[in-house]
Coordinates of C-alpha atoms in Angstrom, one line a residue:
Chain A
M1 CA -23.2 24.9 -4.1
Q2 CA -20.0 23.4 -3.1
S3 CA -19.4 19.8 -4.0
L4 CA -16.9 17.0 -3.1
L5 CA -15.9 14.4 -5.3
L6 CA -14.1 11.3 -3.7
I7 CA -11.8 9.6 -6.2
A8 CA -10.9 6.0 -5.6
H9 CA -8.7 3.9 -7.8
G10 CA -11.4 1.6 -8.8
S11 CA -11.4 -2.4 -8.7
R12 CA -12.6 -5.4 -10.8
R13 CA -14.3 -6.4 -7.5
Q14 CA -17.5 -4.7 -7.3
A15 CA -17.9 -5.0 -3.5
S16 CA -14.8 -3.0 -3.3
N17 CA -16.3 -0.2 -5.6
D18 CA -19.3 -0.3 -3.6
E19 CA -17.4 0.5 -0.2
V20 CA -16.2 3.7 -1.9
K21 CA -19.8 4.7 -2.6
V22 CA -20.7 3.8 1.0
I23 CA -18.1 5.9 2.5
A24 CA -19.0 8.8 0.2
E25 CA -22.5 8.5 1.6
R26 CA -21.4 8.7 5.0
L27 CA -19.1 11.5 4.4
K28 CA -22.0 13.3 2.9
Q29 CA -23.8 13.1 6.1
H30 CA -20.9 14.3 8.1
C31 CA -19.9 17.1 5.9
D32 CA -23.4 18.4 4.6
E33 CA -22.9 21.9 6.0
K34 CA -19.9 22.4 4.1
F35 CA -20.6 20.2 1.0
Q36 CA -24.2 20.2 -0.5
I37 CA -23.1 17.7 -3.0
V38 CA -20.8 14.6 -2.4
N39 CA -20.1 12.0 -5.1
S40 CA -17.6 9.3 -5.9
A41 CA -15.7 8.6 -9.1
F42 CA -13.0 6.0 -10.1
L43 CA -9.7 6.5 -11.8
E44 CA -10.0 3.3 -13.6
L45 CA -11.9 -0.3 -13.8
A46 CA -15.1 1.2 -12.5
E47 CA -17.7 3.7 -13.2
P48 CA -18.3 6.6 -13.0
S49 CA -14.9 7.9 -14.4
I50 CA -13.4 11.0 -13.2
P51 CA -15.0 13.2 -15.9
A52 CA -18.3 11.6 -15.5
G53 CA -18.0 12.4 -11.7
I54 CA -17.3 16.0 -12.4
Q55 CA -20.1 16.3 -14.9
Q56 CA -22.5 14.6 -12.4
C57 CA -21.6 17.4 -9.7
V58 CA -22.1 20.1 -12.3
T59 CA -25.4 18.6 -13.3
E60 CA -26.5 18.5 -9.7
G61 CA -25.8 22.3 -9.6
A62 CA -22.1 22.5 -8.0
T63 CA -20.3 25.9 -8.4
S64 CA -17.3 24.5 -6.8
I65 CA -15.7 21.1 -6.7
I66 CA -13.2 19.6 -4.4
V67 CA -11.6 16.4 -5.6
L68 CA -10.4 14.3 -2.9
P69 CA -8.1 11.5 -3.8
Y70 CA -8.8 8.3 -1.9
F71 CA -5.4 7.2 -1.9
L72 CA -3.0 6.3 0.8
N73 CA 0.4 7.2 -1.0
S74 CA 1.5 9.9 -3.4
G75 CA 2.3 7.5 -6.3
R76 CA 1.8 8.4 -9.8
H77 CA -1.9 8.1 -9.8
V78 CA -1.9 10.9 -7.2
T79 CA 0.8 13.2 -8.5
E80 CA 0.2 12.7 -12.3
D81 CA -2.8 10.7 -13.3
I82 CA -5.6 12.5 -11.3
P83 CA -4.2 16.0 -11.8
E84 CA -4.1 15.5 -15.6
I85 CA -7.7 14.0 -15.8
V86 CA -8.9 16.8 -13.6
D87 CA -7.1 19.6 -15.6
A88 CA -8.5 18.2 -18.8
A89 CA -12.2 18.1 -17.4
A90 CA -11.9 21.4 -16.0
K91 CA -11.4 23.0 -19.4
N92 CA -15.0 21.8 -20.1
H93 CA -16.3 23.5 -16.9
K94 CA -14.5 26.7 -17.0
V95 CA -17.1 28.7 -14.8
I96 CA -16.6 26.0 -12.0
N97 CA -13.8 26.2 -9.6
I98 CA -12.3 22.7 -9.5
S99 CA -9.4 22.0 -6.9
I100 CA -7.6 18.9 -5.7
A101 CA -7.4 18.3 -1.9
S102 CA -4.5 16.4 -0.3
H103 CA -4.6 12.7 -0.8
L104 CA -6.1 10.8 2.2
G105 CA -2.8 9.3 3.3
A106 CA -1.2 12.7 3.7
S107 CA -3.3 13.3 6.9
D108 CA -1.6 13.1 10.2
L109 CA -4.5 11.3 11.6
M110 CA -3.4 8.1 9.5
L111 CA -1.1 6.9 12.1
D112 CA -3.8 6.7 14.5
V113 CA -5.8 4.5 12.2
L114 CA -2.7 2.2 11.7
V115 CA -2.1 2.0 15.5
S116 CA -5.8 1.2 16.2
T117 CA -5.7 -1.5 13.5
A118 CA -2.5 -3.1 14.7
N119 CA -3.7 -3.0 18.2
A120 CA -7.1 -4.6 17.3
S121 CA -5.1 -7.4 15.4
C122 CA -3.2 -8.2 18.7
H123 CA -6.6 -8.4 20.6
Q124 CA -8.2 -10.9 18.0
K125 CA -5.3 -13.3 18.4
Chain B
M1 CA 9.0 -11.6 19.6
Q2 CA 5.9 -10.3 18.0
S3 CA 6.3 -8.5 14.8
L4 CA 4.2 -6.4 12.5
L5 CA 4.7 -6.3 8.7
L6 CA 3.0 -3.5 6.9
I7 CA 2.3 -4.3 3.5
A8 CA 1.7 -1.6 0.8
H9 CA 1.1 -1.8 -2.9
G10 CA 4.4 -0.4 -4.1
S11 CA 4.9 2.4 -6.7
R12 CA 7.3 3.0 -9.4
R13 CA 7.7 6.5 -7.7
Q14 CA 10.5 6.0 -5.0
A15 CA 9.1 8.9 -3.0
S16 CA 5.8 6.9 -2.6
N17 CA 7.6 3.9 -1.3
D18 CA 9.6 5.8 0.9
E19 CA 6.5 7.2 2.7
V20 CA 5.6 3.6 3.7
K21 CA 8.9 3.1 5.3
V22 CA 8.6 6.4 7.1
I23 CA 5.1 5.4 8.4
A24 CA 6.3 1.9 9.5
E25 CA 9.0 3.7 11.3
R26 CA 6.5 6.0 13.0
L27 CA 4.3 2.9 13.7
K28 CA 7.1 1.2 15.4
Q29 CA 7.6 4.0 17.8
H30 CA 4.0 3.9 18.7
C31 CA 3.6 0.1 19.1
D32 CA 6.8 -0.8 20.6
E33 CA 5.3 -2.5 23.6
K34 CA 3.2 -4.8 21.4
F35 CA 5.5 -5.2 18.5
Q36 CA 9.3 -5.5 19.2
I37 CA 9.7 -5.7 15.2
V38 CA 7.9 -3.4 12.6
N39 CA 9.0 -3.6 9.0
S40 CA 7.4 -2.9 5.6
A41 CA 7.0 -4.8 2.3
F42 CA 5.4 -4.3 -1.1
L43 CA 2.9 -6.4 -3.1
E44 CA 4.6 -5.2 -6.3
L45 CA 6.8 -2.6 -8.1
A46 CA 9.0 -2.1 -4.9
E47 CA 11.5 -4.1 -2.6
P48 CA 11.1 -5.9 -0.3
S49 CA 8.6 -8.3 -1.5
I50 CA 6.1 -9.9 0.8
P51 CA 8.2 -13.1 1.2
A52 CA 11.4 -11.1 1.7
G53 CA 9.8 -8.9 4.5
I54 CA 8.5 -12.1 6.2
Q55 CA 11.9 -13.4 6.0
Q56 CA 13.3 -10.3 7.4
C57 CA 11.1 -10.3 10.4
V58 CA 12.1 -14.1 10.9
T59 CA 15.7 -13.2 10.8
E60 CA 15.2 -10.4 13.2
G61 CA 13.8 -13.0 15.7
A62 CA 10.1 -12.7 15.2
T63 CA 8.2 -15.6 16.7
S64 CA 4.9 -14.4 15.3
I65 CA 4.2 -12.1 12.5
I66 CA 0.9 -9.8 12.0
V67 CA 0.6 -8.8 8.3
L68 CA -1.3 -5.5 8.1
P69 CA -2.5 -4.6 4.5
Y70 CA -2.0 -0.8 4.0
F71 CA -4.9 -0.6 1.5
L72 CA -8.1 1.4 1.7
N73 CA -10.5 -1.0 -0.2
S74 CA -11.0 -4.8 -0.2
G75 CA -10.0 -5.2 -3.8
R76 CA -8.5 -8.4 -5.3
H77 CA -5.0 -7.4 -3.8
V78 CA -6.4 -7.6 -0.2
T79 CA -8.9 -10.5 -0.7
E80 CA -6.9 -12.7 -2.9
D81 CA -3.2 -11.6 -3.8
I82 CA -1.9 -10.8 -0.4
P83 CA -3.5 -13.9 1.4
E84 CA -2.0 -16.1 -1.4
I85 CA 1.4 -14.9 -1.1
V86 CA 1.4 -14.8 2.6
D87 CA 0.0 -18.5 2.8
A88 CA 2.9 -19.5 0.4
A89 CA 5.5 -17.8 2.4
A90 CA 4.0 -19.3 5.5
K91 CA 4.9 -22.7 4.5
N92 CA 8.5 -21.8 4.7
H93 CA 8.1 -20.8 8.4
K94 CA 6.1 -23.3 9.9
V95 CA 7.2 -22.7 13.5
I96 CA 6.1 -18.8 13.0
N97 CA 2.6 -17.9 13.6
I98 CA 1.6 -15.5 10.6
S99 CA -1.8 -13.9 10.6
I100 CA -3.3 -11.2 8.5
A101 CA -5.0 -8.2 10.1
S102 CA -7.8 -6.2 8.7
H103 CA -6.9 -3.8 5.9
L104 CA -6.4 -0.2 7.0
G105 CA -9.6 1.0 5.2
A106 CA -11.9 -1.3 7.2
S107 CA -11.2 0.9 10.2
D108 CA -14.2 2.9 11.5
L109 CA -11.6 5.6 12.0
M110 CA -11.3 6.1 8.4
L111 CA -14.3 8.5 8.2
D112 CA -12.6 10.9 10.5
V113 CA -9.6 11.0 8.3
L114 CA -11.9 11.9 5.4
V115 CA -13.9 14.4 7.1
S116 CA -10.6 16.0 8.5
T117 CA -9.1 16.1 5.0
A118 CA -12.4 17.4 3.4
N119 CA -12.6 20.2 6.0
A120 CA -8.8 21.0 5.7
S121 CA -9.5 21.4 2.0
C122 CA -12.3 23.9 2.5
H123 CA -9.9 26.1 4.6
Q124 CA -7.4 26.2 2.2
K125 CA -9.6 27.6 -0.5

């Protein structure tokens, strides 16, 4: 079973972490043909951690895991921290194929979201 | 003149900060009818700061500024830090109308970006 693990930064504000869980649930509904398992995890400040999120996917029967960084920019969290943590966790699950997708902000669609948000802000004025 | 100020978190990794400047430039090209001025600024770790970004808009002739938080979640940066800094800066520019747009992650389009990124990661495998 192919699984998707959405990785967010994590916040001290629980409502922010809950948003990630909600969007992972919505993502699951839209990707259930390709990903039979969709979970979320956090780099820091919230649970589950990335290793715990990977373990959860494995426990649910994942044979492959795609880690999707829910980050806008390719800062150190995306370029260093997440790969290091995922690589270390992968050593505990050698029979599972774990790969890291592009971070969200790398999508060409992001400009559309920005334009839409900017335009909506005009109309609210 | 209406201006848009894109606020990103800021990174110690300059390439990440440069991405924000590039996307602000692309946004300017797509929103130039509504926003005659588009600039970017950073909450921390990079320059210009939010007050400096607001000042830059004013210097360029802005009569109104919409601050757009380039953040995915409504963590403390979005709910507390940015409003506090913007409110404090606004006191120095009382003749300018400064408002804060929804943060990027609040857009309904974000799910499309996630689905697209997840699907692309499948095809890369």
